[in-house]
Amino acid sequence: MLRGALAAGLPLRLGCLPRRAQLPAVLPLVWGLRLLPHSGGAGELRLEKRLSEVSGPARAAFVLRGLEELADGEVRRELAAAGVADPHAALTEADGVTAPYALLASPEFDPCSLQARPPDLERRRRYGRAALAAVAALLVSGGMLGLPGDGLGHGALSAPLYARNPAAEQALDPGALRVVAATLWKGSPRTDFTVWPTRGDRTEDTGLLRRALTVWARPGSGVRTSATPRTPVGPPMGAPQLLYAGEVGASAVVLFHDGLRVVRYAEPRNADPSEGAALDFARVDGADATSAGALVVDRAGGRVRYLTAPWVRGVAVRDLLAPGRAPRTLHRSPDGVTDALTSPATAGGCRSWDAVELADGTAVRLVTDLGELAPARLTSGPPAKPHDVSRRAEFESWARTACLLTAVRSHGVRSVNSWVYATQPLPEGTAPPSGCAPGRTPGGAPAAGCSPSSRRCPGSRPGAVRRGPSRRAPRTRRRAGHAPHGYWRACCGSRAAAGGTCSRRAASSSPRWRRRAG
């Protein structure tokens, strides 16, 4: 016992294992109560203070003398047996404690006599609330680590789950995706995206499909998102239709259709979340055979690839700025993915403009990339009855108009029509001015149009005219330079407002002319 008491008084040292006597006592222990020794009088307090100022062996010598009533020789033997290095010095130090030995019999120094008191109730309540909050946080963190998909690990592309309901769970389940057979479109009266077959070499990759659905529902900060104007970008309302899932170029691409939108998800082939992902939305409600012929499946390095509809029999590329040049055939994979071609939507200049001809057995439709998921259809003829571009004069008209398509990039344009609305005298001769009107998604704002002259001034380019909802040129306003329902920019850069008066010089040798709108 003496050896244990002396060991408890030794200080703890770094790098050394503590002895059992140096650790807090385990017993006695009463749950909900505090055990304390009895309080003494002034003499006991002075003795306790004096004993705390001497060493452990000196305290042991004082107790052996006063409580056990041992002689000094017996005290030295006991201290030596307990491992004290210098018992004489301990006795000498104990002589300095002048308190009477009778105080050692006080209940304050009796280890077997304790009093029980309740603890600090307010502190106990605080500790209890903190413990409950810690347990709740631990349970929530553990539950979030078990989320479906990529979870919330480092570099995850999806954001935290915000709701759980049957529709949301079904939308995130790759097994619930609507898969269309390869021959359904042949016997269907519809010719739109709902009858596109499911294609691609990774349609059975549940990991890729789950990541695509999860990022669509909850895109994180590492996802580059784009959408055409007035296109909702929210999660799917149910299980969407799977159009394509496969590897295109350096990316793994998934295309979905939910009845209103086409959604494209692209990630690196190695699925490294640190490289990010892309999520594109395009509104395609009301699509038919004329507008559901192709979708952009890959866009990288200024080049673009299309996924063509199953009814498309042939694909060719035509340069709109070279109307006399024959189109060249564009190769397609068995899944309907074309080879890469230059995208005019990202080109810096306008030296060429590649458009794609889609032949389906009944017509050859001309489409072009305007920086969106769905290419825009190019037509000719009056706005009330546009038709596919087929005649030489129509291609020549588009050759003068194609460079103006840069004004409607990424504006949600589905189709652009170009037509000759008048033949009128101009200051330098007679020429047929032509107009063009892009068509937007249902409910869209007034479209932007163009009215280029067939003759250009040196060093200039055709301008543009912005018009209102009406697409029909007025019959009573067909004087020189008059654009339908709006203002126009002449080929040399001047601007005349409809309804006002303007004057300009067409060239240095041309006479000055003046026009007043009727």
JSON list of N, CA and C in Angstrom, two decimals, residues 364-395:
[
{"chain": "A", "resi": 364, "resn": "VAL", "atom": "N", "xyz": [-34.49, 16.08, -98.79]},
{"chain": "A", "resi": 364, "resn": "VAL", "atom": "CA", "xyz": [-33.14, 16.35, -98.32]},
{"chain": "A", "resi": 364, "resn": "VAL", "atom": "C", "xyz": [-33.21, 17.65, -97.54]},
{"chain": "A", "resi": 365, "resn": "ARG", "atom": "N", "xyz": [-32.99, 17.55, -96.25]},
{"chain": "A", "resi": 365, "resn": "ARG", "atom": "CA", "xyz": [-33.13, 18.70, -95.36]},
{"chain": "A", "resi": 365, "resn": "ARG", "atom": "C", "xyz": [-31.76, 19.23, -94.98]},
{"chain": "A", "resi": 366, "resn": "LEU", "atom": "N", "xyz": [-31.66, 20.56, -94.92]},
{"chain": "A", "resi": 366, "resn": "LEU", "atom": "CA", "xyz": [-30.41, 21.24, -94.65]},
{"chain": "A", "resi": 366, "resn": "LEU", "atom": "C", "xyz": [-30.43, 21.76, -93.20]},
{"chain": "A", "resi": 367, "resn": "VAL", "atom": "N", "xyz": [-29.45, 21.38, -92.39]},
{"chain": "A", "resi": 367, "resn": "VAL", "atom": "CA", "xyz": [-29.35, 21.83, -91.00]},
{"chain": "A", "resi": 367, "resn": "VAL", "atom": "C", "xyz": [-27.95, 22.34, -90.77]},
{"chain": "A", "resi": 368, "resn": "THR", "atom": "N", "xyz": [-27.81, 23.14, -89.73]},
{"chain": "A", "resi": 368, "resn": "THR", "atom": "CA", "xyz": [-26.50, 23.69, -89.37]},
{"chain": "A", "resi": 368, "resn": "THR", "atom": "C", "xyz": [-26.39, 23.84, -87.87]},
{"chain": "A", "resi": 369, "resn": "ASP", "atom": "N", "xyz": [-25.17, 23.84, -87.40]},
{"chain": "A", "resi": 369, "resn": "ASP", "atom": "CA", "xyz": [-24.90, 23.95, -85.97]},
{"chain": "A", "resi": 369, "resn": "ASP", "atom": "C", "xyz": [-24.85, 25.43, -85.57]},
{"chain": "A", "resi": 370, "resn": "LEU", "atom": "N", "xyz": [-25.68, 25.81, -84.59]},
{"chain": "A", "resi": 370, "resn": "LEU", "atom": "CA", "xyz": [-25.67, 27.17, -84.06]},
{"chain": "A", "resi": 370, "resn": "LEU", "atom": "C", "xyz": [-25.27, 27.18, -82.58]},
{"chain": "A", "resi": 371, "resn": "GLY", "atom": "N", "xyz": [-24.46, 26.19, -82.17]},
{"chain": "A", "resi": 371, "resn": "GLY", "atom": "CA", "xyz": [-23.94, 26.16, -80.81]},
{"chain": "A", "resi": 371, "resn": "GLY", "atom": "C", "xyz": [-24.87, 25.55, -79.80]},
{"chain": "A", "resi": 372, "resn": "GLU", "atom": "N", "xyz": [-25.88, 24.82, -80.24]},
{"chain": "A", "resi": 372, "resn": "GLU", "atom": "CA", "xyz": [-26.83, 24.20, -79.32]},
{"chain": "A", "resi": 372, "resn": "GLU", "atom": "C", "xyz": [-26.91, 22.70, -79.55]},
{"chain": "A", "resi": 373, "resn": "LEU", "atom": "N", "xyz": [-27.69, 22.04, -78.71]},
{"chain": "A", "resi": 373, "resn": "LEU", "atom": "CA", "xyz": [-27.78, 20.59, -78.79]},
{"chain": "A", "resi": 373, "resn": "LEU", "atom": "C", "xyz": [-28.52, 20.13, -80.04]},
{"chain": "A", "resi": 374, "resn": "ALA", "atom": "N", "xyz": [-29.54, 20.87, -80.44]},
{"chain": "A", "resi": 374, "resn": "ALA", "atom": "CA", "xyz": [-30.31, 20.53, -81.65]},
{"chain": "A", "resi": 374, "resn": "ALA", "atom": "C", "xyz": [-29.91, 21.48, -82.77]},
{"chain": "A", "resi": 375, "resn": "PRO", "atom": "N", "xyz": [-29.51, 20.98, -83.93]},
{"chain": "A", "resi": 375, "resn": "PRO", "atom": "CA", "xyz": [-29.14, 21.88, -85.03]},
{"chain": "A", "resi": 375, "resn": "PRO", "atom": "C", "xyz": [-30.37, 22.59, -85.58]},
{"chain": "A", "resi": 376, "resn": "ALA", "atom": "N", "xyz": [-30.14, 23.73, -86.22]},
{"chain": "A", "resi": 376, "resn": "ALA", "atom": "CA", "xyz": [-31.22, 24.53, -86.80]},
{"chain": "A", "resi": 376, "resn": "ALA", "atom": "C", "xyz": [-31.45, 24.12, -88.25]},
{"chain": "A", "resi": 377, "resn": "ARG", "atom": "N", "xyz": [-32.71, 24.07, -88.64]},
{"chain": "A", "resi": 377, "resn": "ARG", "atom": "CA", "xyz": [-33.07, 23.73, -90.01]},
{"chain": "A", "resi": 377, "resn": "ARG", "atom": "C", "xyz": [-33.06, 24.98, -90.87]},
{"chain": "A", "resi": 378, "resn": "LEU", "atom": "N", "xyz": [-32.50, 24.89, -92.06]},
{"chain": "A", "resi": 378, "resn": "LEU", "atom": "CA", "xyz": [-32.44, 26.01, -93.01]},
{"chain": "A", "resi": 378, "resn": "LEU", "atom": "C", "xyz": [-33.45, 25.75, -94.12]},
{"chain": "A", "resi": 379, "resn": "THR", "atom": "N", "xyz": [-34.28, 26.77, -94.41]},
{"chain": "A", "resi": 379, "resn": "THR", "atom": "CA", "xyz": [-35.32, 26.65, -95.43]},
{"chain": "A", "resi": 379, "resn": "THR", "atom": "C", "xyz": [-35.30, 27.89, -96.33]},
{"chain": "A", "resi": 380, "resn": "SER", "atom": "N", "xyz": [-36.11, 27.83, -97.36]},
{"chain": "A", "resi": 380, "resn": "SER", "atom": "CA", "xyz": [-36.30, 28.95, -98.28]},
{"chain": "A", "resi": 380, "resn": "SER", "atom": "C", "xyz": [-37.78, 29.07, -98.60]},
{"chain": "A", "resi": 381, "resn": "GLY", "atom": "N", "xyz": [-38.15, 30.21, -99.20]},
{"chain": "A", "resi": 381, "resn": "GLY", "atom": "CA", "xyz": [-39.54, 30.41, -99.59]},
{"chain": "A", "resi": 381, "resn": "GLY", "atom": "C", "xyz": [-40.26, 31.38, -98.69]},
{"chain": "A", "resi": 382, "resn": "PRO", "atom": "N", "xyz": [-41.49, 31.72, -99.01]},
{"chain": "A", "resi": 382, "resn": "PRO", "atom": "CA", "xyz": [-42.25, 32.66, -98.20]},
{"chain": "A", "resi": 382, "resn": "PRO", "atom": "C", "xyz": [-42.42, 32.14, -96.77]},
{"chain": "A", "resi": 383, "resn": "PRO", "atom": "N", "xyz": [-42.47, 33.03, -95.79]},
{"chain": "A", "resi": 383, "resn": "PRO", "atom": "CA", "xyz": [-42.60, 32.59, -94.39]},
{"chain": "A", "resi": 383, "resn": "PRO", "atom": "C", "xyz": [-43.86, 31.77, -94.16]},
{"chain": "A", "resi": 384, "resn": "ALA", "atom": "N", "xyz": [-44.93, 32.01, -94.93]},
{"chain": "A", "resi": 384, "resn": "ALA", "atom": "CA", "xyz": [-46.16, 31.25, -94.72]},
{"chain": "A", "resi": 384, "resn": "ALA", "atom": "C", "xyz": [-46.02, 29.81, -95.19]},
{"chain": "A", "resi": 385, "resn": "LYS", "atom": "N", "xyz": [-45.08, 29.53, -96.10]},
{"chain": "A", "resi": 385, "resn": "LYS", "atom": "CA", "xyz": [-44.93, 28.18, -96.63]},
{"chain": "A", "resi": 385, "resn": "LYS", "atom": "C", "xyz": [-43.47, 27.94, -96.99]},
{"chain": "A", "resi": 386, "resn": "PRO", "atom": "N", "xyz": [-42.61, 27.78, -95.98]},
{"chain": "A", "resi": 386, "resn": "PRO", "atom": "CA", "xyz": [-41.20, 27.52, -96.29]},
{"chain": "A", "resi": 386, "resn": "PRO", "atom": "C", "xyz": [-41.01, 26.08, -96.78]},
{"chain": "A", "resi": 387, "resn": "HIS", "atom": "N", "xyz": [-39.93, 25.87, -97.52]},
{"chain": "A", "resi": 387, "resn": "HIS", "atom": "CA", "xyz": [-39.62, 24.55, -98.04]},
{"chain": "A", "resi": 387, "resn": "HIS", "atom": "C", "xyz": [-38.12, 24.32, -97.94]},
{"chain": "A", "resi": 388, "resn": "ASP", "atom": "N", "xyz": [-37.71, 23.09, -98.13]},
{"chain": "A", "resi": 388, "resn": "ASP", "atom": "CA", "xyz": [-36.31, 22.74, -98.05]},
{"chain": "A", "resi": 388, "resn": "ASP", "atom": "C", "xyz": [-35.54, 23.39, -99.19]},
{"chain": "A", "resi": 389, "resn": "VAL", "atom": "N", "xyz": [-34.31, 23.74, -98.90]},
{"chain": "A", "resi": 389, "resn": "VAL", "atom": "CA", "xyz": [-33.44, 24.37, -99.90]},
{"chain": "A", "resi": 389, "resn": "VAL", "atom": "C", "xyz": [-33.04, 23.32, -100.92]},
{"chain": "A", "resi": 390, "resn": "SER", "atom": "N", "xyz": [-33.36, 23.58, -102.19]},
{"chain": "A", "resi": 390, "resn": "SER", "atom": "CA", "xyz": [-33.06, 22.59, -103.23]},
{"chain": "A", "resi": 390, "resn": "SER", "atom": "C", "xyz": [-32.57, 23.23, -104.54]},
{"chain": "A", "resi": 391, "resn": "ARG", "atom": "N", "xyz": [-33.05, 24.42, -104.89]},
{"chain": "A", "resi": 391, "resn": "ARG", "atom": "CA", "xyz": [-32.71, 25.01, -106.19]},
{"chain": "A", "resi": 391, "resn": "ARG", "atom": "C", "xyz": [-31.42, 25.83, -106.09]},
{"chain": "A", "resi": 392, "resn": "ARG", "atom": "N", "xyz": [-30.80, 26.03, -107.24]},
{"chain": "A", "resi": 392, "resn": "ARG", "atom": "CA", "xyz": [-29.52, 26.76, -107.31]},
{"chain": "A", "resi": 392, "resn": "ARG", "atom": "C", "xyz": [-29.68, 28.19, -106.81]},
{"chain": "A", "resi": 393, "resn": "ALA", "atom": "N", "xyz": [-30.79, 28.84, -107.17]},
{"chain": "A", "resi": 393, "resn": "ALA", "atom": "CA", "xyz": [-30.99, 30.21, -106.73]},
{"chain": "A", "resi": 393, "resn": "ALA", "atom": "C", "xyz": [-31.13, 30.29, -105.20]},
{"chain": "A", "resi": 394, "resn": "GLU", "atom": "N", "xyz": [-31.72, 29.28, -104.61]},
{"chain": "A", "resi": 394, "resn": "GLU", "atom": "CA", "xyz": [-31.87, 29.28, -103.15]},
{"chain": "A", "resi": 394, "resn": "GLU", "atom": "C", "xyz": [-30.53, 29.08, -102.45]},
{"chain": "A", "resi": 395, "resn": "PHE", "atom": "N", "xyz": [-29.70, 28.23, -103.01]},
{"chain": "A", "resi": 395, "resn": "PHE", "atom": "CA", "xyz": [-28.36, 28.07, -102.43]},
{"chain": "A", "resi": 395, "resn": "PHE", "atom": "C", "xyz": [-27.54, 29.36, -102.59]}
]
